[in-house]
């Protein structure tokens, strides 16, 4: 049941990102914040699948994306796997840092290699800060769900 809840949350956040927040230049990247929380705080089982699913959902909704988010989210989760052993999973700082760093990296790659323009650093850094901050209320709200409905396992299991 948790996987269904996770998919539902991912769809809602992706649609919200590409509708209401699409015109807001400093909006947090909510799907990336969800991936950050799921990768850092989630259990070992399904880490890569969760990142891949959110990326796939986002690529289905994003009009300008051709597998960018699917590959990027999966790769970021794969790179982070060895670091999971040294990170205290339920610490908000870890979620925030992962989300902010991933946001800067993906925005810079998107701007430079896909859009072909130079990254605009001040708005990119502010967006990364907001993306990092978005992990906190999202994670804290989702942690109160009952064990059977918890999208990534209860308490990082």
mmCIF file with all atom_site columns, N, CA and C in Angstrom, residues 17-47:
data_model
loop_
_atom_site.group_PDB
_atom_site.id
_atom_site.type_symbol
_atom_site.label_atom_id
_atom_site.label_alt_id
_atom_site.label_comp_id
_atom_site.label_asym_id
_atom_site.label_entity_id
_atom_site.label_seq_id
_atom_site.pdbx_PDB_ins_code
_atom_site.Cartn_x
_atom_site.Cartn_y
_atom_site.Cartn_z
_atom_site.occupancy
_atom_site.B_iso_or_equiv
_atom_site.pdbx_formal_charge
_atom_site.auth_seq_id
_atom_site.auth_comp_id
_atom_site.auth_asym_id
_atom_site.auth_atom_id
_atom_site.pdbx_PDB_model_num
ATOM 1  N N  . UNK A 1 17 ? 3.796  21.010 -9.559  1.00 0.00 ? 17 UNK A N  1
ATOM 2  C CA . UNK A 1 17 ? 5.020  21.659 -10.045 1.00 0.00 ? 17 UNK A CA 1
ATOM 3  C C  . UNK A 1 17 ? 4.830  22.232 -11.445 1.00 0.00 ? 17 UNK A C  1
ATOM 4  N N  . UNK A 1 18 ? 4.126  21.505 -12.300 1.00 0.00 ? 18 UNK A N  1
ATOM 5  C CA . UNK A 1 18 ? 4.002  21.917 -13.696 1.00 0.00 ? 18 UNK A CA 1
ATOM 6  C C  . UNK A 1 18 ? 2.711  22.664 -13.999 1.00 0.00 ? 18 UNK A C  1
ATOM 7  N N  . UNK A 1 19 ? 1.945  23.001 -12.974 1.00 0.00 ? 19 UNK A N  1
ATOM 8  C CA . UNK A 1 19 ? 0.752  23.832 -13.172 1.00 0.00 ? 19 UNK A CA 1
ATOM 9  C C  . UNK A 1 19 ? 0.881  25.101 -12.336 1.00 0.00 ? 19 UNK A C  1
ATOM 10 N N  . UNK A 1 20 ? 0.589  25.008 -11.066 1.00 0.00 ? 20 UNK A N  1
ATOM 11 C CA . UNK A 1 20 ? 0.583  26.198 -10.211 1.00 0.00 ? 20 UNK A CA 1
ATOM 12 C C  . UNK A 1 20 ? 1.960  26.826 -10.027 1.00 0.00 ? 20 UNK A C  1
ATOM 13 N N  . UNK A 1 21 ? 3.003  26.015 -9.949  1.00 0.00 ? 21 UNK A N  1
ATOM 14 C CA . UNK A 1 21 ? 4.344  26.549 -9.700  1.00 0.00 ? 21 UNK A CA 1
ATOM 15 C C  . UNK A 1 21 ? 5.154  26.782 -10.974 1.00 0.00 ? 21 UNK A C  1
ATOM 16 N N  . UNK A 1 22 ? 4.585  26.479 -12.130 1.00 0.00 ? 22 UNK A N  1
ATOM 17 C CA . UNK A 1 22 ? 5.338  26.576 -13.387 1.00 0.00 ? 22 UNK A CA 1
ATOM 18 C C  . UNK A 1 22 ? 5.811  27.998 -13.675 1.00 0.00 ? 22 UNK A C  1
ATOM 19 N N  . UNK A 1 23 ? 5.041  28.986 -13.329 1.00 0.00 ? 23 UNK A N  1
ATOM 20 C CA . UNK A 1 23 ? 5.411  30.366 -13.625 1.00 0.00 ? 23 UNK A CA 1
ATOM 21 C C  . UNK A 1 23 ? 6.143  31.074 -12.506 1.00 0.00 ? 23 UNK A C  1
ATOM 22 N N  . UNK A 1 24 ? 6.417  30.385 -11.426 1.00 0.00 ? 24 UNK A N  1
ATOM 23 C CA . UNK A 1 24 ? 7.093  30.994 -10.279 1.00 0.00 ? 24 UNK A CA 1
ATOM 24 C C  . UNK A 1 24 ? 8.595  30.719 -10.408 1.00 0.00 ? 24 UNK A C  1
ATOM 25 N N  . UNK A 1 25 ? 9.402  31.754 -10.663 1.00 0.00 ? 25 UNK A N  1
ATOM 26 C CA . UNK A 1 25 ? 10.823 31.519 -10.939 1.00 0.00 ? 25 UNK A CA 1
ATOM 27 C C  . UNK A 1 25 ? 11.622 30.934 -9.771  1.00 0.00 ? 25 UNK A C  1
ATOM 28 N N  . UNK A 1 26 ? 11.248 31.223 -8.550  1.00 0.00 ? 26 UNK A N  1
ATOM 29 C CA . UNK A 1 26 ? 12.010 30.744 -7.395  1.00 0.00 ? 26 UNK A CA 1
ATOM 30 C C  . UNK A 1 26 ? 11.298 29.615 -6.653  1.00 0.00 ? 26 UNK A C  1
ATOM 31 N N  . UNK A 1 27 ? 10.387 28.954 -7.338  1.00 0.00 ? 27 UNK A N  1
ATOM 32 C CA . UNK A 1 27 ? 9.620  27.879 -6.703  1.00 0.00 ? 27 UNK A CA 1
ATOM 33 C C  . UNK A 1 27 ? 10.519 26.691 -6.382  1.00 0.00 ? 27 UNK A C  1
ATOM 34 N N  . UNK A 1 28 ? 10.243 26.016 -5.277  1.00 0.00 ? 28 UNK A N  1
ATOM 35 C CA . UNK A 1 28 ? 11.012 24.803 -4.973  1.00 0.00 ? 28 UNK A CA 1
ATOM 36 C C  . UNK A 1 28 ? 10.672 23.704 -5.975  1.00 0.00 ? 28 UNK A C  1
ATOM 37 N N  . UNK A 1 29 ? 11.567 22.807 -6.163  1.00 0.00 ? 29 UNK A N  1
ATOM 38 C CA . UNK A 1 29 ? 11.356 21.653 -7.030  1.00 0.00 ? 29 UNK A CA 1
ATOM 39 C C  . UNK A 1 29 ? 10.769 20.547 -6.150  1.00 0.00 ? 29 UNK A C  1
ATOM 40 N N  . UNK A 1 30 ? 9.445  20.487 -6.082  1.00 0.00 ? 30 UNK A N  1
ATOM 41 C CA . UNK A 1 30 ? 8.775  19.566 -5.164  1.00 0.00 ? 30 UNK A CA 1
ATOM 42 C C  . UNK A 1 30 ? 9.031  18.087 -5.478  1.00 0.00 ? 30 UNK A C  1
ATOM 43 N N  . UNK A 1 31 ? 8.998  17.666 -6.741  1.00 0.00 ? 31 UNK A N  1
ATOM 44 C CA . UNK A 1 31 ? 9.321  16.258 -6.995  1.00 0.00 ? 31 UNK A CA 1
ATOM 45 C C  . UNK A 1 31 ? 10.745 15.897 -6.573  1.00 0.00 ? 31 UNK A C  1
ATOM 46 N N  . UNK A 1 32 ? 11.684 16.790 -6.776  1.00 0.00 ? 32 UNK A N  1
ATOM 47 C CA . UNK A 1 32 ? 13.062 16.531 -6.351  1.00 0.00 ? 32 UNK A CA 1
ATOM 48 C C  . UNK A 1 32 ? 13.155 16.478 -4.828  1.00 0.00 ? 32 UNK A C  1
ATOM 49 N N  . UNK A 1 33 ? 12.390 17.318 -4.146  1.00 0.00 ? 33 UNK A N  1
ATOM 50 C CA . UNK A 1 33 ? 12.361 17.276 -2.680  1.00 0.00 ? 33 UNK A CA 1
ATOM 51 C C  . UNK A 1 33 ? 11.814 15.932 -2.195  1.00 0.00 ? 33 UNK A C  1
ATOM 52 N N  . UNK A 1 34 ? 10.798 15.417 -2.882  1.00 0.00 ? 34 UNK A N  1
ATOM 53 C CA . UNK A 1 34 ? 10.254 14.100 -2.530  1.00 0.00 ? 34 UNK A CA 1
ATOM 54 C C  . UNK A 1 34 ? 11.305 13.009 -2.743  1.00 0.00 ? 34 UNK A C  1
ATOM 55 N N  . UNK A 1 35 ? 12.009 13.080 -3.859  1.00 0.00 ? 35 UNK A N  1
ATOM 56 C CA . UNK A 1 35 ? 13.062 12.096 -4.130  1.00 0.00 ? 35 UNK A CA 1
ATOM 57 C C  . UNK A 1 35 ? 14.156 12.182 -3.072  1.00 0.00 ? 35 UNK A C  1
ATOM 58 N N  . UNK A 1 36 ? 14.546 13.398 -2.713  1.00 0.00 ? 36 UNK A N  1
ATOM 59 C CA . UNK A 1 36 ? 15.595 13.579 -1.696  1.00 0.00 ? 36 UNK A CA 1
ATOM 60 C C  . UNK A 1 36 ? 15.192 12.915 -0.391  1.00 0.00 ? 36 UNK A C  1
ATOM 61 N N  . UNK A 1 37 ? 13.979 13.170 0.047   1.00 0.00 ? 37 UNK A N  1
ATOM 62 C CA . UNK A 1 37 ? 13.506 12.572 1.292   1.00 0.00 ? 37 UNK A CA 1
ATOM 63 C C  . UNK A 1 37 ? 13.432 11.046 1.164   1.00 0.00 ? 37 UNK A C  1
ATOM 64 N N  . UNK A 1 38 ? 12.897 10.553 0.047   1.00 0.00 ? 38 UNK A N  1
ATOM 65 C CA . UNK A 1 38 ? 12.738 9.112  -0.132  1.00 0.00 ? 38 UNK A CA 1
ATOM 66 C C  . UNK A 1 38 ? 14.082 8.394  -0.217  1.00 0.00 ? 38 UNK A C  1
ATOM 67 N N  . UNK A 1 39 ? 15.060 9.035  -0.838  1.00 0.00 ? 39 UNK A N  1
ATOM 68 C CA . UNK A 1 39 ? 16.375 8.405  -0.989  1.00 0.00 ? 39 UNK A CA 1
ATOM 69 C C  . UNK A 1 39 ? 17.147 8.427  0.323   1.00 0.00 ? 39 UNK A C  1
ATOM 70 N N  . UNK A 1 40 ? 17.105 9.542  1.020   1.00 0.00 ? 40 UNK A N  1
ATOM 71 C CA . UNK A 1 40 ? 17.880 9.660  2.262   1.00 0.00 ? 40 UNK A CA 1
ATOM 72 C C  . UNK A 1 40 ? 17.205 8.920  3.411   1.00 0.00 ? 40 UNK A C  1
ATOM 73 N N  . UNK A 1 41 ? 15.905 9.108  3.585   1.00 0.00 ? 41 UNK A N  1
ATOM 74 C CA . UNK A 1 41 ? 15.214 8.561  4.749   1.00 0.00 ? 41 UNK A CA 1
ATOM 75 C C  . UNK A 1 41 ? 14.611 7.183  4.501   1.00 0.00 ? 41 UNK A C  1
ATOM 76 N N  . UNK A 1 42 ? 14.396 6.826  3.255   1.00 0.00 ? 42 UNK A N  1
ATOM 77 C CA . UNK A 1 42 ? 13.740 5.567  2.939   1.00 0.00 ? 42 UNK A CA 1
ATOM 78 C C  . UNK A 1 42 ? 14.597 4.355  3.216   1.00 0.00 ? 42 UNK A C  1
ATOM 79 N N  . UNK A 1 43 ? 13.954 3.220  3.264   1.00 0.00 ? 43 UNK A N  1
ATOM 80 C CA . UNK A 1 43 ? 14.677 1.976  3.475   1.00 0.00 ? 43 UNK A CA 1
ATOM 81 C C  . UNK A 1 43 ? 15.532 1.615  2.275   1.00 0.00 ? 43 UNK A C  1
ATOM 82 N N  . UNK A 1 44 ? 16.453 0.692  2.479   1.00 0.00 ? 44 UNK A N  1
ATOM 83 C CA . UNK A 1 44 ? 17.358 0.258  1.405   1.00 0.00 ? 44 UNK A CA 1
ATOM 84 C C  . UNK A 1 44 ? 16.578 -0.316 0.223   1.00 0.00 ? 44 UNK A C  1
ATOM 85 N N  . UNK A 1 45 ? 15.549 -1.058 0.540   1.00 0.00 ? 45 UNK A N  1
ATOM 86 C CA . UNK A 1 45 ? 14.772 -1.709 -0.506  1.00 0.00 ? 45 UNK A CA 1
ATOM 87 C C  . UNK A 1 45 ? 13.940 -0.678 -1.261  1.00 0.00 ? 45 UNK A C  1
ATOM 88 N N  . UNK A 1 46 ? 14.156 -0.565 -2.547  1.00 0.00 ? 46 UNK A N  1
ATOM 89 C CA . UNK A 1 46 ? 13.336 0.315  -3.367  1.00 0.00 ? 46 UNK A CA 1
ATOM 90 C C  . UNK A 1 46 ? 13.844 1.726  -3.539  1.00 0.00 ? 46 UNK A C  1
ATOM 91 N N  . UNK A 1 47 ? 15.032 2.040  -3.061  1.00 0.00 ? 47 UNK A N  1
ATOM 92 C CA . UNK A 1 47 ? 15.555 3.408  -3.182  1.00 0.00 ? 47 UNK A CA 1
ATOM 93 C C  . UNK A 1 47 ? 15.638 3.820  -4.644  1.00 0.00 ? 47 UNK A C  1
#
